[in-house]
Amino acid sequence: MESRLTMDWCRSKDCTQASLHCRDLEDQYQSYLSLQKRFPDSISVIRYEDLVKSPLDTAKKLISWVGLIWNESVARFVLTHTARNYQSDNPYSLFKSKFAKEKWLSAPWEEVHENQAVCMAAMKYWGYVPVDENMEYVDPLPLDFTL
C-alpha cells in the first residue's frame, strides 16, 4: 500500500484503503480461478514483484508459455527496460526502480501489521508471506510462485 500512496492516480478509497484493495485482489483471484477452469491453457498470472525480482527468468517463462522463441533481441529489450534504477510517475511505464517493490518497508510496523491483518486472504491467494516486525530484511515472496 505504501508505494501506491505516492502515485497521483491513487486517491480513491479503493486504492488507499487496504481492506478495499485486498477485497479487489480476492475478487480477482476468484475470477482467475473461474477463467482458469474455463480456459486452462489460455490464462496465466505474473506478479509485478516477480518481474521486478527476476525479469529475465520471468520473461523467459512468459515467452515460452505463449509459444514464442526466446532470442537475444528479447533478452536485450528485457534487460534495457528493467535494469535501470529509474522511477517513472507513469504507472504503465516499463521503467521501474528495482527497489519500488520494497517501498513498503518504510511504512510504520503498525501499518504493515494492520494491512496484513485485513489482507491475509488475498496474501495467501497470491502467494505473499506475512512478515514479522523482528525481521531485519523481508522478502515476502516465495521463490517459486505458481497458481
mmCIF file of N, CA and C in Angstrom:
data_model
loop_
_atom_site.group_PDB
_atom_site.id
_atom_site.type_symbol
_atom_site.label_atom_id
_atom_site.label_comp_id
_atom_site.label_asym_id
_atom_site.label_seq_id
_atom_site.Cartn_x
_atom_site.Cartn_y
_atom_site.Cartn_z
ATOM 1 N N MET A 1 0.822 -1.182 0.000
ATOM 2 C CA MET A 1 0.000 0.000 0.000
ATOM 3 C C MET A 1 0.873 1.255 0.000
ATOM 4 N N GLU A 2 2.008 1.178 0.665
ATOM 5 C CA GLU A 2 2.866 2.352 0.824
ATOM 6 C C GLU A 2 3.285 2.944 -0.516
ATOM 7 N N SER A 3 3.690 2.123 -1.463
ATOM 8 C CA SER A 3 4.164 2.632 -2.749
ATOM 9 C C SER A 3 3.022 3.238 -3.559
ATOM 10 N N ARG A 4 1.799 2.750 -3.373
ATOM 11 C CA ARG A 4 0.651 3.273 -4.111
ATOM 12 C C ARG A 4 0.313 4.699 -3.687
ATOM 13 N N LEU A 5 0.542 5.020 -2.425
ATOM 14 C CA LEU A 5 0.143 6.320 -1.888
ATOM 15 C C LEU A 5 0.925 7.484 -2.486
ATOM 16 N N THR A 6 2.058 7.202 -3.102
ATOM 17 C CA THR A 6 2.854 8.263 -3.711
ATOM 18 C C THR A 6 2.411 8.574 -5.140
ATOM 19 N N MET A 7 1.496 7.781 -5.670
ATOM 20 C CA MET A 7 1.031 7.964 -7.044
ATOM 21 C C MET A 7 -0.168 8.909 -7.103
ATOM 22 N N ASP A 8 -0.121 9.854 -8.038
ATOM 23 C CA ASP A 8 -1.220 10.809 -8.194
ATOM 24 C C ASP A 8 -2.534 10.123 -8.519
ATOM 25 N N TRP A 9 -2.487 9.004 -9.205
ATOM 26 C CA TRP A 9 -3.696 8.323 -9.628
ATOM 27 C C TRP A 9 -4.336 7.511 -8.505
ATOM 28 N N CYS A 10 -3.664 7.396 -7.378
ATOM 29 C CA CYS A 10 -4.180 6.582 -6.272
ATOM 30 C C CYS A 10 -4.753 7.493 -5.187
ATOM 31 N N ARG A 11 -5.963 7.988 -5.408
ATOM 32 C CA ARG A 11 -6.596 8.879 -4.435
ATOM 33 C C ARG A 11 -7.945 8.352 -3.940
ATOM 34 N N SER A 12 -8.496 7.355 -4.607
ATOM 35 C CA SER A 12 -9.801 6.839 -4.192
ATOM 36 C C SER A 12 -9.632 5.885 -3.012
ATOM 37 N N LYS A 13 -10.708 5.696 -2.253
ATOM 38 C CA LYS A 13 -10.670 4.771 -1.117
ATOM 39 C C LYS A 13 -10.317 3.356 -1.576
ATOM 40 N N ASP A 14 -10.772 2.987 -2.763
ATOM 41 C CA ASP A 14 -10.498 1.656 -3.293
ATOM 42 C C ASP A 14 -9.000 1.442 -3.481
ATOM 43 N N CYS A 15 -8.274 2.512 -3.666
ATOM 44 C CA CYS A 15 -6.836 2.429 -3.878
ATOM 45 C C CYS A 15 -6.058 2.627 -2.570
ATOM 46 N N THR A 16 -6.570 3.446 -1.671
ATOM 47 C CA THR A 16 -5.818 3.812 -0.476
ATOM 48 C C THR A 16 -6.156 2.986 0.762
ATOM 49 N N GLN A 17 -7.322 2.349 0.793
ATOM 50 C CA GLN A 17 -7.701 1.547 1.951
ATOM 51 C C GLN A 17 -7.371 0.074 1.698
ATOM 52 N N ALA A 18 -6.543 -0.469 2.553
ATOM 53 C CA ALA A 18 -6.089 -1.846 2.371
ATOM 54 C C ALA A 18 -7.250 -2.826 2.295
ATOM 55 N N SER A 19 -8.259 -2.649 3.116
ATOM 56 C CA SER A 19 -9.371 -3.611 3.124
ATOM 57 C C SER A 19 -10.087 -3.645 1.780
ATOM 58 N N LEU A 20 -10.293 -2.491 1.164
ATOM 59 C CA LEU A 20 -10.963 -2.445 -0.140
ATOM 60 C C LEU A 20 -10.062 -2.977 -1.242
ATOM 61 N N HIS A 21 -8.817 -2.558 -1.208
ATOM 62 C CA HIS A 21 -7.857 -3.017 -2.222
ATOM 63 C C HIS A 21 -7.697 -4.542 -2.151
ATOM 64 N N CYS A 22 -7.581 -5.075 -0.953
ATOM 65 C CA CYS A 22 -7.386 -6.522 -0.814
ATOM 66 C C CYS A 22 -8.645 -7.301 -1.165
ATOM 67 N N ARG A 23 -9.809 -6.705 -0.918
ATOM 68 C CA ARG A 23 -11.041 -7.360 -1.367
ATOM 69 C C ARG A 23 -11.034 -7.472 -2.890
ATOM 70 N N ASP A 24 -10.558 -6.423 -3.557
ATOM 71 C CA ASP A 24 -10.424 -6.479 -5.013
ATOM 72 C C ASP A 24 -9.461 -7.592 -5.435
ATOM 73 N N LEU A 25 -8.367 -7.733 -4.715
ATOM 74 C CA LEU A 25 -7.408 -8.800 -5.023
ATOM 75 C C LEU A 25 -8.023 -10.178 -4.816
ATOM 76 N N GLU A 26 -8.844 -10.322 -3.787
ATOM 77 C CA GLU A 26 -9.544 -11.592 -3.560
ATOM 78 C C GLU A 26 -10.515 -11.874 -4.708
ATOM 79 N N ASP A 27 -11.259 -10.842 -5.127
ATOM 80 C CA ASP A 27 -12.198 -10.999 -6.247
ATOM 81 C C ASP A 27 -11.460 -11.356 -7.535
ATOM 82 N N GLN A 28 -10.310 -10.714 -7.747
ATOM 83 C CA GLN A 28 -9.522 -11.009 -8.943
ATOM 84 C C GLN A 28 -9.011 -12.440 -8.922
ATOM 85 N N TYR A 29 -8.670 -12.928 -7.757
ATOM 86 C CA TYR A 29 -8.218 -14.317 -7.640
ATOM 87 C C TYR A 29 -9.356 -15.275 -7.992
ATOM 88 N N GLN A 30 -10.547 -14.995 -7.492
ATOM 89 C CA GLN A 30 -11.699 -15.841 -7.807
ATOM 90 C C GLN A 30 -11.998 -15.793 -9.314
ATOM 91 N N SER A 31 -11.867 -14.627 -9.910
ATOM 92 C CA SER A 31 -12.057 -14.503 -11.361
ATOM 93 C C SER A 31 -11.006 -15.316 -12.098
ATOM 94 N N TYR A 32 -9.782 -15.244 -11.624
ATOM 95 C CA TYR A 32 -8.709 -16.036 -12.220
ATOM 96 C C TYR A 32 -9.055 -17.525 -12.184
ATOM 97 N N LEU A 33 -9.498 -18.020 -11.012
ATOM 98 C CA LEU A 33 -9.837 -19.440 -10.884
ATOM 99 C C LEU A 33 -10.955 -19.837 -11.840
ATOM 100 N N SER A 34 -11.949 -18.969 -11.959
ATOM 101 C CA SER A 34 -13.059 -19.246 -12.861
ATOM 102 C C SER A 34 -12.592 -19.313 -14.315
ATOM 103 N N LEU A 35 -11.777 -18.351 -14.716
ATOM 104 C CA LEU A 35 -11.243 -18.343 -16.079
ATOM 105 C C LEU A 35 -10.304 -19.521 -16.322
ATOM 106 N N GLN A 36 -9.517 -19.860 -15.308
ATOM 107 C CA GLN A 36 -8.585 -20.974 -15.435
ATOM 108 C C GLN A 36 -9.330 -22.283 -15.678
ATOM 109 N N LYS A 37 -10.482 -22.451 -15.031
ATOM 110 C CA LYS A 37 -11.286 -23.658 -15.247
ATOM 111 C C LYS A 37 -11.836 -23.699 -16.668
ATOM 112 N N ARG A 38 -12.300 -22.554 -17.137
ATOM 113 C CA ARG A 38 -12.905 -22.495 -18.471
ATOM 114 C C ARG A 38 -11.872 -22.556 -19.580
ATOM 115 N N PHE A 39 -10.714 -21.948 -19.355
ATOM 116 C CA PHE A 39 -9.677 -21.849 -20.382
ATOM 117 C C PHE A 39 -8.318 -22.250 -19.790
ATOM 118 N N PRO A 40 -8.135 -23.506 -19.454
ATOM 119 C CA PRO A 40 -6.939 -23.925 -18.713
ATOM 120 C C PRO A 40 -5.607 -23.643 -19.409
ATOM 121 N N ASP A 41 -5.594 -23.600 -20.709
ATOM 122 C CA ASP A 41 -4.331 -23.357 -21.415
ATOM 123 C C ASP A 41 -4.198 -21.930 -21.916
ATOM 124 N N SER A 42 -5.133 -21.072 -21.527
ATOM 125 C CA SER A 42 -5.162 -19.726 -22.093
ATOM 126 C C SER A 42 -4.994 -18.610 -21.080
ATOM 127 N N ILE A 43 -4.750 -18.927 -19.834
ATOM 128 C CA ILE A 43 -4.601 -17.871 -18.830
ATOM 129 C C ILE A 43 -3.476 -18.229 -17.872
ATOM 130 N N SER A 44 -2.714 -17.217 -17.528
ATOM 131 C CA SER A 44 -1.620 -17.373 -16.581
ATOM 132 C C SER A 44 -1.518 -16.084 -15.773
ATOM 133 N N VAL A 45 -0.759 -16.128 -14.715
ATOM 134 C CA VAL A 45 -0.584 -14.964 -13.852
ATOM 135 C C VAL A 45 0.896 -14.692 -13.673
ATOM 136 N N ILE A 46 1.258 -13.424 -13.760
ATOM 137 C CA ILE A 46 2.609 -12.987 -13.423
ATOM 138 C C ILE A 46 2.458 -11.829 -12.450
ATOM 139 N N ARG A 47 3.096 -11.970 -11.301
ATOM 140 C CA ARG A 47 3.062 -10.871 -10.339
ATOM 141 C C ARG A 47 4.123 -9.841 -10.721
ATOM 142 N N TYR A 48 3.787 -8.572 -10.541
ATOM 143 C CA TYR A 48 4.722 -7.489 -10.819
ATOM 144 C C TYR A 48 6.032 -7.702 -10.062
ATOM 145 N N GLU A 49 5.922 -8.087 -8.794
ATOM 146 C CA GLU A 49 7.119 -8.261 -7.966
ATOM 147 C C GLU A 49 8.043 -9.340 -8.516
ATOM 148 N N ASP A 50 7.470 -10.386 -9.099
ATOM 149 C CA ASP A 50 8.301 -11.438 -9.686
ATOM 150 C C ASP A 50 9.053 -10.915 -10.908
ATOM 151 N N LEU A 51 8.391 -10.081 -11.685
ATOM 152 C CA LEU A 51 9.036 -9.487 -12.851
ATOM 153 C C LEU A 51 10.164 -8.556 -12.423
ATOM 154 N N VAL A 52 9.947 -7.782 -11.353
ATOM 155 C CA VAL A 52 10.987 -6.881 -10.848
ATOM 156 C C VAL A 52 12.153 -7.680 -10.269
ATOM 157 N N LYS A 53 11.832 -8.730 -9.517
ATOM 158 C CA LYS A 53 12.863 -9.512 -8.840
ATOM 159 C C LYS A 53 13.714 -10.314 -9.827
ATOM 160 N N SER A 54 13.083 -10.917 -10.818
ATOM 161 C CA SER A 54 13.784 -11.772 -11.785
ATOM 162 C C SER A 54 13.249 -11.514 -13.184
ATOM 163 N N PRO A 55 13.591 -10.362 -13.764
ATOM 164 C CA PRO A 55 12.997 -10.013 -15.054
ATOM 165 C C PRO A 55 13.304 -11.003 -16.178
ATOM 166 N N LEU A 56 14.543 -11.465 -16.275
ATOM 167 C CA LEU A 56 14.883 -12.388 -17.361
ATOM 168 C C LEU A 56 14.174 -13.731 -17.194
ATOM 169 N N ASP A 57 14.232 -14.286 -16.002
ATOM 170 C CA ASP A 57 13.584 -15.589 -15.774
ATOM 171 C C ASP A 57 12.080 -15.504 -15.996
ATOM 172 N N THR A 58 11.473 -14.441 -15.481
ATOM 173 C CA THR A 58 10.020 -14.289 -15.628
ATOM 174 C C THR A 58 9.644 -14.077 -17.084
ATOM 175 N N ALA A 59 10.408 -13.261 -17.789
ATOM 176 C CA ALA A 59 10.128 -13.023 -19.210
ATOM 177 C C ALA A 59 10.322 -14.298 -20.025
ATOM 178 N N LYS A 60 11.356 -15.083 -19.707
ATOM 179 C CA LYS A 60 11.570 -16.351 -20.416
ATOM 180 C C LYS A 60 10.382 -17.285 -20.232
ATOM 181 N N LYS A 61 9.879 -17.372 -19.001
ATOM 182 C CA LYS A 61 8.715 -18.223 -18.741
ATOM 183 C C LYS A 61 7.500 -17.741 -19.526
ATOM 184 N N LEU A 62 7.305 -16.430 -19.569
ATOM 185 C CA LEU A 62 6.166 -15.868 -20.294
ATOM 186 C C LEU A 62 6.291 -16.129 -21.794
ATOM 187 N N ILE A 63 7.460 -15.866 -22.332
ATOM 188 C CA ILE A 63 7.696 -16.085 -23.769
ATOM 189 C C ILE A 63 7.457 -17.550 -24.125
ATOM 190 N N SER A 64 7.961 -18.441 -23.308
ATOM 191 C CA SER A 64 7.759 -19.869 -23.539
ATOM 192 C C SER A 64 6.279 -20.237 -23.427
ATOM 193 N N TRP A 65 5.602 -19.703 -22.435
ATOM 194 C CA TRP A 65 4.196 -20.025 -22.203
ATOM 195 C C TRP A 65 3.319 -19.633 -23.396
ATOM 196 N N VAL A 66 3.632 -18.492 -24.030
ATOM 197 C CA VAL A 66 2.824 -18.069 -25.178
ATOM 198 C C VAL A 66 3.291 -18.716 -26.485
ATOM 199 N N GLY A 67 4.338 -19.542 -26.405
ATOM 200 C CA GLY A 67 4.774 -20.288 -27.577
ATOM 201 C C GLY A 67 5.717 -19.532 -28.491
ATOM 202 N N LEU A 68 6.350 -18.507 -27.986
ATOM 203 C CA LEU A 68 7.321 -17.762 -28.784
ATOM 204 C C LEU A 68 8.731 -18.234 -28.464
ATOM 205 N N ILE A 69 9.669 -17.805 -29.278
ATOM 206 C CA ILE A 69 11.055 -18.223 -29.112
ATOM 207 C C ILE A 69 11.845 -17.105 -28.443
ATOM 208 N N TRP A 70 12.556 -17.456 -27.392
ATOM 209 C CA TRP A 70 13.427 -16.512 -26.701
ATOM 210 C C TRP A 70 14.648 -16.271 -27.573
ATOM 211 N N ASN A 71 15.017 -15.007 -27.757
ATOM 212 C CA ASN A 71 16.212 -14.704 -28.531
ATOM 213 C C ASN A 71 16.922 -13.498 -27.935
ATOM 214 N N GLU A 72 18.047 -13.152 -28.498
ATOM 215 C CA GLU A 72 18.865 -12.064 -27.965
ATOM 216 C C GLU A 72 18.145 -10.714 -27.997
ATOM 217 N N SER A 73 17.323 -10.482 -29.011
ATOM 218 C CA SER A 73 16.580 -9.216 -29.087
ATOM 219 C C SER A 73 15.609 -9.076 -27.923
ATOM 220 N N VAL A 74 14.941 -10.156 -27.593
ATOM 221 C CA VAL A 74 14.012 -10.135 -26.461
ATOM 222 C C VAL A 74 14.796 -9.937 -25.170
ATOM 223 N N ALA A 75 15.888 -10.652 -25.016
ATOM 224 C CA ALA A 75 16.718 -10.514 -23.811
ATOM 225 C C ALA A 75 17.217 -9.085 -23.660
ATOM 226 N N ARG A 76 17.669 -8.484 -24.758
ATOM 227 C CA ARG A 76 18.169 -7.104 -24.721
ATOM 228 C C ARG A 76 17.054 -6.141 -24.326
ATOM 229 N N PHE A 77 15.851 -6.346 -24.891
ATOM 230 C CA PHE A 77 14.715 -5.493 -24.544
ATOM 231 C C PHE A 77 14.406 -5.598 -23.044
ATOM 232 N N VAL A 78 14.330 -6.812 -22.536
ATOM 233 C CA VAL A 78 14.024 -7.002 -21.116
ATOM 234 C C VAL A 78 15.090 -6.342 -20.252
ATOM 235 N N LEU A 79 16.346 -6.574 -20.569
ATOM 236 C CA LEU A 79 17.427 -6.002 -19.766
ATOM 237 C C LEU A 79 17.448 -4.476 -19.819
ATOM 238 N N THR A 80 17.253 -3.899 -20.992
ATOM 239 C CA THR A 80 17.302 -2.440 -21.099
ATOM 240 C C THR A 80 16.055 -1.770 -20.522
ATOM 241 N N HIS A 81 14.991 -2.522 -20.335
ATOM 242 C CA HIS A 81 13.760 -1.935 -19.803
ATOM 243 C C HIS A 81 13.498 -2.296 -18.340
ATOM 244 N N THR A 82 14.428 -3.014 -17.740
ATOM 245 C CA THR A 82 14.248 -3.364 -16.329
ATOM 246 C C THR A 82 15.494 -3.119 -15.496
ATOM 247 N N ALA A 83 16.641 -2.861 -16.107
ATOM 248 C CA ALA A 83 17.889 -2.763 -15.357
ATOM 249 C C ALA A 83 18.163 -1.370 -14.815
ATOM 250 N N ARG A 84 17.378 -0.391 -15.197
ATOM 251 C CA ARG A 84 17.623 0.972 -14.741
ATOM 252 C C ARG A 84 17.070 1.189 -13.344
ATOM 253 N N ASN A 85 17.746 2.044 -12.608
ATOM 254 C CA ASN A 85 17.208 2.471 -11.322
ATOM 255 C C ASN A 85 16.519 3.813 -11.578
ATOM 256 N N TYR A 86 15.430 3.744 -12.298
ATOM 257 C CA TYR A 86 14.680 4.918 -12.736
ATOM 258 C C TYR A 86 13.229 4.715 -12.353
ATOM 259 N N GLN A 87 12.641 5.706 -11.722
ATOM 260 C CA GLN A 87 11.241 5.586 -11.320
ATOM 261 C C GLN A 87 10.414 6.523 -12.183
ATOM 262 N N SER A 88 9.495 5.960 -12.916
ATOM 263 C CA SER A 88 8.586 6.745 -13.727
ATOM 264 C C SER A 88 7.333 7.040 -12.927
ATOM 265 N N ASP A 89 6.746 8.219 -13.120
ATOM 266 C CA ASP A 89 5.479 8.548 -12.479
ATOM 267 C C ASP A 89 4.311 7.906 -13.197
ATOM 268 N N ASN A 90 4.560 7.385 -14.372
ATOM 269 C CA ASN A 90 3.509 6.735 -15.149
ATOM 270 C C ASN A 90 3.349 5.295 -14.648
ATOM 271 N N PRO A 91 2.174 4.938 -14.109
ATOM 272 C CA PRO A 91 2.004 3.584 -13.576
ATOM 273 C C PRO A 91 2.089 2.499 -14.646
ATOM 274 N N TYR A 92 2.018 2.873 -15.912
ATOM 275 C CA TYR A 92 2.084 1.902 -17.001
ATOM 276 C C TYR A 92 3.457 1.860 -17.659
ATOM 277 N N SER A 93 4.396 2.607 -17.115
ATOM 278 C CA SER A 93 5.735 2.647 -17.669
ATOM 279 C C SER A 93 6.442 1.307 -17.510
ATOM 280 N N LEU A 94 7.291 0.992 -18.468
ATOM 281 C CA LEU A 94 8.124 -0.201 -18.360
ATOM 282 C C LEU A 94 9.314 0.044 -17.441
ATOM 283 N N PHE A 95 9.650 1.303 -17.208
ATOM 284 C CA PHE A 95 10.807 1.632 -16.398
ATOM 285 C C PHE A 95 10.387 1.776 -14.945
ATOM 286 N N LYS A 96 10.847 0.888 -14.117
ATOM 287 C CA LYS A 96 10.537 0.917 -12.691
ATOM 288 C C LYS A 96 11.816 0.700 -11.903
ATOM 289 N N SER A 97 11.876 1.310 -10.752
ATOM 290 C CA SER A 97 13.001 1.090 -9.866
ATOM 291 C C SER A 97 12.980 -0.345 -9.369
ATOM 292 N N LYS A 98 14.164 -0.955 -9.317
ATOM 293 C CA LYS A 98 14.242 -2.309 -8.769
ATOM 294 C C LYS A 98 13.848 -2.312 -7.295
ATOM 295 N N PHE A 99 13.858 -1.153 -6.667
ATOM 296 C CA PHE A 99 13.568 -1.083 -5.245
ATOM 297 C C PHE A 99 12.136 -0.651 -4.961
ATOM 298 N N ALA A 100 11.342 -0.431 -5.984
ATOM 299 C CA ALA A 100 9.963 0.010 -5.774
ATOM 300 C C ALA A 100 9.170 -1.024 -4.994
ATOM 301 N N LYS A 101 9.433 -2.302 -5.222
ATOM 302 C CA LYS A 101 8.679 -3.344 -4.529
ATOM 303 C C LYS A 101 8.970 -3.346 -3.032
ATOM 304 N N GLU A 102 10.061 -2.706 -2.604
ATOM 305 C CA GLU A 102 10.427 -2.686 -1.196
ATOM 306 C C GLU A 102 10.047 -1.382 -0.515
ATOM 307 N N LYS A 103 9.326 -0.520 -1.207
ATOM 308 C CA LYS A 103 8.941 0.758 -0.646
ATOM 309 C C LYS A 103 8.115 0.603 0.625
ATOM 310 N N TRP A 104 7.339 -0.475 0.682
ATOM 311 C CA TRP A 104 6.501 -0.701 1.848
ATOM 312 C C TRP A 104 7.313 -0.859 3.118
ATOM 313 N N LEU A 105 8.612 -1.172 2.988
ATOM 314 C CA LEU A 105 9.450 -1.334 4.173
ATOM 315 C C LEU A 105 9.582 -0.040 4.967
ATOM 316 N N SER A 106 9.304 1.103 4.327
ATOM 317 C CA SER A 106 9.395 2.379 5.033
ATOM 318 C C SER A 106 8.137 2.687 5.832
ATOM 319 N N ALA A 107 7.105 1.880 5.696
ATOM 320 C CA ALA A 107 5.865 2.088 6.447
ATOM 321 C C ALA A 107 6.082 1.713 7.913
ATOM 322 N N PRO A 108 5.386 2.393 8.820
ATOM 323 C CA PRO A 108 5.481 2.005 10.240
ATOM 324 C C PRO A 108 4.976 0.573 10.440
ATOM 325 N N TRP A 109 5.587 -0.149 11.388
ATOM 326 C CA TRP A 109 5.216 -1.536 11.611
ATOM 327 C C TRP A 109 3.719 -1.686 11.877
ATOM 328 N N GLU A 110 3.131 -0.767 12.636
ATOM 329 C CA GLU A 110 1.709 -0.863 12.961
ATOM 330 C C GLU A 110 0.859 -0.892 11.687
ATOM 331 N N GLU A 111 1.251 -0.091 10.710
ATOM 332 C CA GLU A 111 0.526 -0.045 9.439
ATOM 333 C C GLU A 111 0.700 -1.353 8.656
ATOM 334 N N VAL A 112 1.932 -1.868 8.623
ATOM 335 C CA VAL A 112 2.187 -3.140 7.943
ATOM 336 C C VAL A 112 1.359 -4.240 8.599
ATOM 337 N N HIS A 113 1.381 -4.281 9.931
ATOM 338 C CA HIS A 113 0.637 -5.295 10.676
ATOM 339 C C HIS A 113 -0.867 -5.191 10.397
ATOM 340 N N GLU A 114 -1.389 -3.976 10.420
ATOM 341 C CA GLU A 114 -2.821 -3.756 10.152
ATOM 342 C C GLU A 114 -3.189 -4.186 8.732
ATOM 343 N N ASN A 115 -2.359 -3.807 7.765
ATOM 344 C CA ASN A 115 -2.619 -4.191 6.373
ATOM 345 C C ASN A 115 -2.584 -5.707 6.206
ATOM 346 N N GLN A 116 -1.616 -6.347 6.833
ATOM 347 C CA GLN A 116 -1.540 -7.810 6.746
ATOM 348 C C GLN A 116 -2.777 -8.457 7.348
ATOM 349 N N ALA A 117 -3.261 -7.912 8.455
ATOM 350 C CA ALA A 117 -4.425 -8.491 9.125
ATOM 351 C C ALA A 117 -5.654 -8.465 8.225
ATOM 352 N N VAL A 118 -5.881 -7.356 7.538
ATOM 353 C CA VAL A 118 -7.077 -7.253 6.690
ATOM 354 C C VAL A 118 -6.862 -7.884 5.311
ATOM 355 N N CYS A 119 -5.614 -8.174 4.987
ATOM 356 C CA CYS A 119 -5.309 -8.709 3.659
ATOM 357 C C CYS A 119 -4.841 -10.161 3.677
ATOM 358 N N MET A 120 -5.012 -10.841 4.779
ATOM 359 C CA MET A 120 -4.458 -12.197 4.902
ATOM 360 C C MET A 120 -4.954 -13.141 3.800
ATOM 361 N N ALA A 121 -6.251 -13.102 3.486
ATOM 362 C CA ALA A 121 -6.772 -13.999 2.441
ATOM 363 C C ALA A 121 -6.144 -13.675 1.091
ATOM 364 N N ALA A 122 -6.098 -12.404 0.729
ATOM 365 C CA ALA A 122 -5.503 -12.006 -0.548
ATOM 366 C C ALA A 122 -4.028 -12.383 -0.593
ATOM 367 N N MET A 123 -3.324 -12.187 0.509
ATOM 368 C CA MET A 123 -1.910 -12.542 0.556
ATOM 369 C C MET A 123 -1.731 -14.037 0.324
ATOM 370 N N LYS A 124 -2.568 -14.831 0.967
ATOM 371 C CA LYS A 124 -2.476 -16.285 0.808
ATOM 372 C C LYS A 124 -2.781 -16.678 -0.632
ATOM 373 N N TYR A 125 -3.849 -16.126 -1.199
ATOM 374 C CA TYR A 125 -4.223 -16.453 -2.573
ATOM 375 C C TYR A 125 -3.077 -16.192 -3.542
ATOM 376 N N TRP A 126 -2.447 -15.035 -3.407
ATOM 377 C CA TRP A 126 -1.439 -14.618 -4.383
ATOM 378 C C TRP A 126 -0.013 -14.981 -3.991
ATOM 379 N N GLY A 127 0.143 -15.750 -2.899
ATOM 380 C CA GLY A 127 1.459 -16.281 -2.556
ATOM 381 C C GLY A 127 2.375 -15.345 -1.794
ATOM 382 N N TYR A 128 1.815 -14.373 -1.069
ATOM 383 C CA TYR A 128 2.637 -13.474 -0.266
ATOM 384 C C TYR A 128 2.756 -14.017 1.145
ATOM 385 N N VAL A 129 3.919 -13.877 1.726
ATOM 386 C CA VAL A 129 4.206 -14.403 3.051
ATOM 387 C C VAL A 129 4.112 -13.269 4.070
ATOM 388 N N PRO A 130 3.337 -13.457 5.144
ATOM 389 C CA PRO A 130 3.276 -12.413 6.181
ATOM 390 C C PRO A 130 4.655 -12.180 6.792
ATOM 391 N N VAL A 131 4.895 -10.951 7.199
ATOM 392 C CA VAL A 131 6.187 -10.598 7.777
ATOM 393 C C VAL A 131 6.033 -10.333 9.268
ATOM 394 N N ASP A 132 7.150 -10.379 9.948
ATOM 395 C CA ASP A 132 7.217 -10.181 11.387
ATOM 396 C C ASP A 132 8.028 -8.919 11.648
ATOM 397 N N GLU A 133 7.644 -8.134 12.640
ATOM 398 C CA GLU A 133 8.350 -6.872 12.892
ATOM 399 C C GLU A 133 9.791 -7.067 13.319
ATOM 400 N N ASN A 134 10.174 -8.263 13.745
ATOM 401 C CA ASN A 134 11.540 -8.505 14.193
ATOM 402 C C ASN A 134 12.481 -8.916 13.067
ATOM 403 N N MET A 135 11.944 -9.072 11.858
ATOM 404 C CA MET A 135 12.794 -9.458 10.729
ATOM 405 C C MET A 135 13.641 -8.261 10.308
ATOM 406 N N GLU A 136 14.934 -8.519 10.061
ATOM 407 C CA GLU A 136 15.819 -7.438 9.629
ATOM 408 C C GLU A 136 15.560 -7.070 8.177
ATOM 409 N N TYR A 137 15.470 -8.060 7.321
ATOM 410 C CA TYR A 137 15.130 -7.844 5.916
ATOM 411 C C TYR A 137 14.030 -8.820 5.568
ATOM 412 N N VAL A 138 13.111 -8.345 4.780
ATOM 413 C CA VAL A 138 11.944 -9.165 4.482
ATOM 414 C C VAL A 138 11.801 -9.323 2.979
ATOM 415 N N ASP A 139 11.650 -10.557 2.549
ATOM 416 C CA ASP A 139 11.272 -10.841 1.180
ATOM 417 C C ASP A 139 9.980 -11.626 1.270
ATOM 418 N N PRO A 140 8.840 -10.939 1.116
ATOM 419 C CA PRO A 140 7.559 -11.605 1.333
ATOM 420 C C PRO A 140 7.125 -12.514 0.186
ATOM 421 N N LEU A 141 8.009 -12.749 -0.753
ATOM 422 C CA LEU A 141 7.637 -13.593 -1.893
ATOM 423 C C LEU A 141 8.380 -14.912 -1.848
ATOM 424 N N PRO A 142 7.657 -16.012 -1.973
ATOM 425 C CA PRO A 142 8.366 -17.281 -2.101
ATOM 426 C C PRO A 142 9.144 -17.294 -3.406
ATOM 427 N N LEU A 143 10.167 -18.109 -3.481
ATOM 428 C CA LEU A 143 10.994 -18.139 -4.686
ATOM 429 C C LEU A 143 10.223 -18.573 -5.921
ATOM 430 N N ASP A 144 9.411 -19.601 -5.802
ATOM 431 C CA ASP A 144 8.683 -20.104 -6.949
ATOM 432 C C ASP A 144 7.189 -19.968 -6.713
ATOM 433 N N PHE A 145 6.575 -19.007 -7.335
ATOM 434 C CA PHE A 145 5.144 -18.794 -7.185
ATOM 435 C C PHE A 145 4.429 -19.349 -8.403
ATOM 436 N N THR A 146 3.568 -20.276 -8.186
ATOM 437 C CA THR A 146 2.718 -20.772 -9.261
ATOM 438 C C THR A 146 1.335 -21.016 -8.682
ATOM 439 N N LEU A 147 0.345 -20.715 -9.462
ATOM 440 C CA LEU A 147 -1.027 -20.936 -9.020
ATOM 441 C C LEU A 147 -1.471 -22.323 -9.410
#
